[in-house]
mmCIF file of C-alpha atoms in Angstrom:
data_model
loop_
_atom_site.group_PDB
_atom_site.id
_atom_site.type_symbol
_atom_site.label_atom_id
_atom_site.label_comp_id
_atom_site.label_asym_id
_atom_site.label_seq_id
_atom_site.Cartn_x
_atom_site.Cartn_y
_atom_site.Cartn_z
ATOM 1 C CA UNK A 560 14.435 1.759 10.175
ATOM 2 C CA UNK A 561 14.494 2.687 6.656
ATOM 3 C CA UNK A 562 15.956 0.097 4.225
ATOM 4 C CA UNK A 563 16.883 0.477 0.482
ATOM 5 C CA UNK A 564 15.047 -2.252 -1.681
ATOM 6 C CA UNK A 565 14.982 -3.154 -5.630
ATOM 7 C CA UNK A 566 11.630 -3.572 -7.120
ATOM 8 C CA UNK A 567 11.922 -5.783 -10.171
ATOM 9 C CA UNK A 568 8.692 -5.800 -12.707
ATOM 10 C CA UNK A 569 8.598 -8.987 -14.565
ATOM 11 C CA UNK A 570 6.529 -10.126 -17.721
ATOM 12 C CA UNK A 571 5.498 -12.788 -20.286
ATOM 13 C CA UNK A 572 3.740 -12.232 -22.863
ATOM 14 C CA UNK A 573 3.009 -15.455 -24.326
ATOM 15 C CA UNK A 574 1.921 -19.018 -22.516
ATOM 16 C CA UNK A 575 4.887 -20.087 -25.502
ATOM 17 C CA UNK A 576 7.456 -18.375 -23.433
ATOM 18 C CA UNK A 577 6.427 -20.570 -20.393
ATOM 19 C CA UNK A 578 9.681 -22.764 -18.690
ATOM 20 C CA UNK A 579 6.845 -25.009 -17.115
ATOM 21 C CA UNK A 580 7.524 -26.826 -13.669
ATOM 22 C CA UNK A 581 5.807 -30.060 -13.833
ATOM 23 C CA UNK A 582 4.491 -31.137 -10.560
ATOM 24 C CA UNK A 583 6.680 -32.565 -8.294
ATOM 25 C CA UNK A 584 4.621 -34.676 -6.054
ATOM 26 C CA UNK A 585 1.104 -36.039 -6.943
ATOM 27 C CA UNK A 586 -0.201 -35.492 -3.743
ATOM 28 C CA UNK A 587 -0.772 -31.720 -5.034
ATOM 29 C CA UNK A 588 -3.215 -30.157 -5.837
ATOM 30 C CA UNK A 589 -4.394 -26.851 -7.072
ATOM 31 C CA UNK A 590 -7.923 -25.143 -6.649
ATOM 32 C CA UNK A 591 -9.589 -22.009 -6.986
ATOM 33 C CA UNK A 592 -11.525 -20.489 -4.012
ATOM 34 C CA UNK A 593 -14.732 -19.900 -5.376
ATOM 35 C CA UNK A 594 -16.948 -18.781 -3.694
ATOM 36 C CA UNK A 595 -14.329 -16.087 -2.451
ATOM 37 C CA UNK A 596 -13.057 -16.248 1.345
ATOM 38 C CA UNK A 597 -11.047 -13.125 2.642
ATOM 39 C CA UNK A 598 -10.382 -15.454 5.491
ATOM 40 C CA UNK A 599 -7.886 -17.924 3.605
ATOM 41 C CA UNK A 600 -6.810 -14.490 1.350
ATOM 42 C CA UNK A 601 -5.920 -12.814 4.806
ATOM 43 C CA UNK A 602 -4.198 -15.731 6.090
ATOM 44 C CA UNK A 603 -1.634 -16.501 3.543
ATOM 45 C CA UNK A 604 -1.012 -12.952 3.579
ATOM 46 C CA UNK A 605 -0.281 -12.493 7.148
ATOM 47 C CA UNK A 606 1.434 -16.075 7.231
ATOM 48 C CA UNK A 607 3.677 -15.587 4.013
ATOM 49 C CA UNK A 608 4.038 -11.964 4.393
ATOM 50 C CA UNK A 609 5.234 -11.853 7.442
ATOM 51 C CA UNK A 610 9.020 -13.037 6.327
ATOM 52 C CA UNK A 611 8.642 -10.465 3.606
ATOM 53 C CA UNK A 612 7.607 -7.553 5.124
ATOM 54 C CA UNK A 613 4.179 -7.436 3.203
ATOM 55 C CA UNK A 614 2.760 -5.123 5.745
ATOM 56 C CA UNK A 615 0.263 -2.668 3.221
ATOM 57 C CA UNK A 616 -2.934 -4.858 4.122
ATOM 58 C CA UNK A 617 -1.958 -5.554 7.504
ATOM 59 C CA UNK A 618 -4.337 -2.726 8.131
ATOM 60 C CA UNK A 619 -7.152 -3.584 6.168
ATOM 61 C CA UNK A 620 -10.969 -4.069 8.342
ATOM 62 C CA UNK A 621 -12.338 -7.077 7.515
ATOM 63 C CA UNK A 622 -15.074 -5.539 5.057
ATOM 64 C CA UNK A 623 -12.472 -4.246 3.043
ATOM 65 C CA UNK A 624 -10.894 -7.745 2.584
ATOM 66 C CA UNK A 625 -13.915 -9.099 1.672
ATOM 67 C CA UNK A 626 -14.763 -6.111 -0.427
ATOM 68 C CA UNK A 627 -11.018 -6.985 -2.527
ATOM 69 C CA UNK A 628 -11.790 -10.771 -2.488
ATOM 70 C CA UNK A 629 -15.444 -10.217 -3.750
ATOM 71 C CA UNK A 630 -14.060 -8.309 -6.825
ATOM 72 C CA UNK A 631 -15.087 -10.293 -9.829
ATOM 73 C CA UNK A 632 -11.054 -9.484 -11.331
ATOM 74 C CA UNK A 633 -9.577 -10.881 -8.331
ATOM 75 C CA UNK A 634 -8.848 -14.860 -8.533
ATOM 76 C CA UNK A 635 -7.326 -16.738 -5.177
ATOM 77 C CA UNK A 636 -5.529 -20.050 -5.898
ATOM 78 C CA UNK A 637 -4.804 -22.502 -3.088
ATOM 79 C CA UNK A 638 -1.999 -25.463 -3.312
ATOM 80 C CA UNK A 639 -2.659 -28.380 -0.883
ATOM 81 C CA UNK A 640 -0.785 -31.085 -0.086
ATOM 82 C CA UNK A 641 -3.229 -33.778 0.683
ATOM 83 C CA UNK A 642 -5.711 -31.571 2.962
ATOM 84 C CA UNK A 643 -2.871 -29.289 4.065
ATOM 85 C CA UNK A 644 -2.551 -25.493 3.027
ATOM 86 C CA UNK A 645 1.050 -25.275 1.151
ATOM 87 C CA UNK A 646 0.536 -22.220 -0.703
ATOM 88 C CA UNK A 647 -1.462 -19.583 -2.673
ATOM 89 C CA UNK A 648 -1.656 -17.260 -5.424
ATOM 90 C CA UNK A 649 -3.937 -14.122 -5.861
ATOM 91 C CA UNK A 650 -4.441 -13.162 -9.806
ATOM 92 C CA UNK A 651 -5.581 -9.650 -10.782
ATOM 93 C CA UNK A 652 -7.246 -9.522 -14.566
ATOM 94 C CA UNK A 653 -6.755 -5.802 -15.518
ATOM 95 C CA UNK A 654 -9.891 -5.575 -18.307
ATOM 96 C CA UNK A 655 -8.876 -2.864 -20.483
ATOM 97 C CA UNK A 656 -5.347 -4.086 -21.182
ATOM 98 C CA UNK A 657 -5.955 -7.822 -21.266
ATOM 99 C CA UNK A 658 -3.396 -8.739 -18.809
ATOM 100 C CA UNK A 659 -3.236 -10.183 -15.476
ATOM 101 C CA UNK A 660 -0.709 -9.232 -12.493
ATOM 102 C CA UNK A 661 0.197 -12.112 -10.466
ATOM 103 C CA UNK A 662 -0.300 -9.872 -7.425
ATOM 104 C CA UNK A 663 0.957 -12.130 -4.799
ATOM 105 C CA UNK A 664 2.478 -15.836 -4.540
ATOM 106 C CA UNK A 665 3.877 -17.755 -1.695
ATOM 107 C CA UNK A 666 4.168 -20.807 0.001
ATOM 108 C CA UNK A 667 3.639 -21.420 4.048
ATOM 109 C CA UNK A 668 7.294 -21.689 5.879
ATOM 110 C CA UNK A 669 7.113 -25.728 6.306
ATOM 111 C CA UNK A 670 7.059 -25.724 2.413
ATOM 112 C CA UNK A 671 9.689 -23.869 1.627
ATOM 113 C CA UNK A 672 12.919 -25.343 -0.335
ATOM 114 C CA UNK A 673 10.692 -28.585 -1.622
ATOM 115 C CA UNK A 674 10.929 -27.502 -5.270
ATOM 116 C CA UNK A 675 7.071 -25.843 -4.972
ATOM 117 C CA UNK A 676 7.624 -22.769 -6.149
ATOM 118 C CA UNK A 677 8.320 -23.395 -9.288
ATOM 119 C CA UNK A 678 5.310 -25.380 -10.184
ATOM 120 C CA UNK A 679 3.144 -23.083 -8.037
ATOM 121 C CA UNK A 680 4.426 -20.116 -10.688
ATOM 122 C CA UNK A 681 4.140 -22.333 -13.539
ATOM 123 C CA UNK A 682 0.308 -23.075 -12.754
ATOM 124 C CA UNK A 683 -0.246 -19.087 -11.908
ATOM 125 C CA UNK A 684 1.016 -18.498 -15.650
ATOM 126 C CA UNK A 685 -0.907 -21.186 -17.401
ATOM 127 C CA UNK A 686 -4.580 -20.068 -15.536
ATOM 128 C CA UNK A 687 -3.283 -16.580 -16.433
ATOM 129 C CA UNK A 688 -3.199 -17.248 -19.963
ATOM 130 C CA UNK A 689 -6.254 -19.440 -20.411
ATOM 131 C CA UNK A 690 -8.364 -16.004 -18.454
ATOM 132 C CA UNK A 691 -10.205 -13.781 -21.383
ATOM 133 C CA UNK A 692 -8.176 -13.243 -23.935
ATOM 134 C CA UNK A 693 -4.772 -12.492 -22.106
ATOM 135 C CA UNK A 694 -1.787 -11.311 -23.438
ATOM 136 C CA UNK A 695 0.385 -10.826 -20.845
ATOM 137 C CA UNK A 696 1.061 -11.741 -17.380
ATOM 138 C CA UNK A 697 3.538 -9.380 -15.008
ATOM 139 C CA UNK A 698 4.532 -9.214 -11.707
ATOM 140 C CA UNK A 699 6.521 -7.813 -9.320
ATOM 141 C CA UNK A 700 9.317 -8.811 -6.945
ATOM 142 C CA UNK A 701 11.716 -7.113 -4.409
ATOM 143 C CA UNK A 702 14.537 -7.777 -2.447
ATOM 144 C CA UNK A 703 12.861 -8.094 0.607
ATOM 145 C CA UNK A 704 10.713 -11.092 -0.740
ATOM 146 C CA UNK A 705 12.076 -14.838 -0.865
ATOM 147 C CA UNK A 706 15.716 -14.996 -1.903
ATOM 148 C CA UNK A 707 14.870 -17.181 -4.839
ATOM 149 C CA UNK A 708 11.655 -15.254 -5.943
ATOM 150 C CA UNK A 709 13.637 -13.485 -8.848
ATOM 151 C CA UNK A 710 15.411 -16.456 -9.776
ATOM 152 C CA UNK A 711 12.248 -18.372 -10.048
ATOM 153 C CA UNK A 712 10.287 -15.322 -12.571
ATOM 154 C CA UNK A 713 13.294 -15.567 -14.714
ATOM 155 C CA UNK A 714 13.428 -19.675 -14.452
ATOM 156 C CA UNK A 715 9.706 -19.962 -16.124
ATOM 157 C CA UNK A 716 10.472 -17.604 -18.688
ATOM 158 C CA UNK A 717 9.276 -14.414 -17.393
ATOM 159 C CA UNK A 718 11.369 -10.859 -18.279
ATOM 160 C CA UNK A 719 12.760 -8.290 -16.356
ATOM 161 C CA UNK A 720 10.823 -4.621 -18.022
ATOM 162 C CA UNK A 721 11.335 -2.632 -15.481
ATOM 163 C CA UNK A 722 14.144 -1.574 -12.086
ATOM 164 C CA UNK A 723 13.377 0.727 -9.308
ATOM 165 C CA UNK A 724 14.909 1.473 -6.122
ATOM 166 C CA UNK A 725 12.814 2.221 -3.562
ATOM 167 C CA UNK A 726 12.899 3.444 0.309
ATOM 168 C CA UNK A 727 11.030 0.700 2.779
ATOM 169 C CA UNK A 728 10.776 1.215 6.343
ATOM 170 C CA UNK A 729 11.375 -2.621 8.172
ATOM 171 C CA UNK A 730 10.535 -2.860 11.359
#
């Protein structure tokens, strides 16, 4: 079934503009995977995706995710709760303009609605800006993705640039 959905690009363009979400338990933490492991990438994908419709990489061989996480421009951030998987974020550092994309963020069902989000977005944007020299950080949302996704670009200071409408099939 084919299914209108609005595409929303967001930006900020200054770690000044940041709304910061301080952490709300201490229990959290934050690390980058290093060295890179499609395996967790391809997980939180497949976990987080799959109430979102993120079906493009569904497809993807497993030498091709490990050919994406391998890139030296692609950055995977994991959020644990203790030593629980809560969430993750995937940067993408475009050299030649000197911005990143925040190309996907999520948190795992059982952490949804426990105030996460917004510090998991807040600590995408501050690594973003402290990464070579950045000057911006985008990213893009639909209406297919978590119903407080938008709300929670526009809560840490981010900027709607850009509106499409676009054609999805759902199944």
């Amino acid at each position: 079934m084919n299914s209108q959905v609005k595409r929303n690009y967001l930006e900020i363009n200054s770690i000044n503009e940041l709304i910061e979400k301080e952490k709300p338990l201490n229990n959290l933490y934050l690390y980058k995977v290093d060295p890179p492991d499609f395996q967790l990438n391809k997980f939180f994908y497949k976990q987080i995706g799959k109430n979102h419709h993120w079906k493009d990489r569904l497809i993807w061989s497993d030498n091709k995710w490990i050919s994406y996480v391998s890139n030296p421009n692609v950055l995977t951030f994991i959020l644990k709760e203790n030593e629980n998987l809560v969430g993750f974020f995937e940067l993408i550092y475009h050299k030649k303009k000197f911005e990143i994309e925040i190309a996907y963020l999520g948190l795992l069902n059982e952490y949804l609605n426990r105030k996460l989000g917004g510090y998991l977005l807040s600590e995408a944007i501050k690594i973003s800006f402290s990464y070579k020299n950045v000057s911006r950080v985008w990213v893009h949302t639909c209406s297919l993705d978590h119903k407080n996704a938008l709300k929670n670009y526009l809560s840490r200071g981010m900027k709607v640039f850009n509106t499409e409408k676009v054609v999805a099939k759902i199944a």
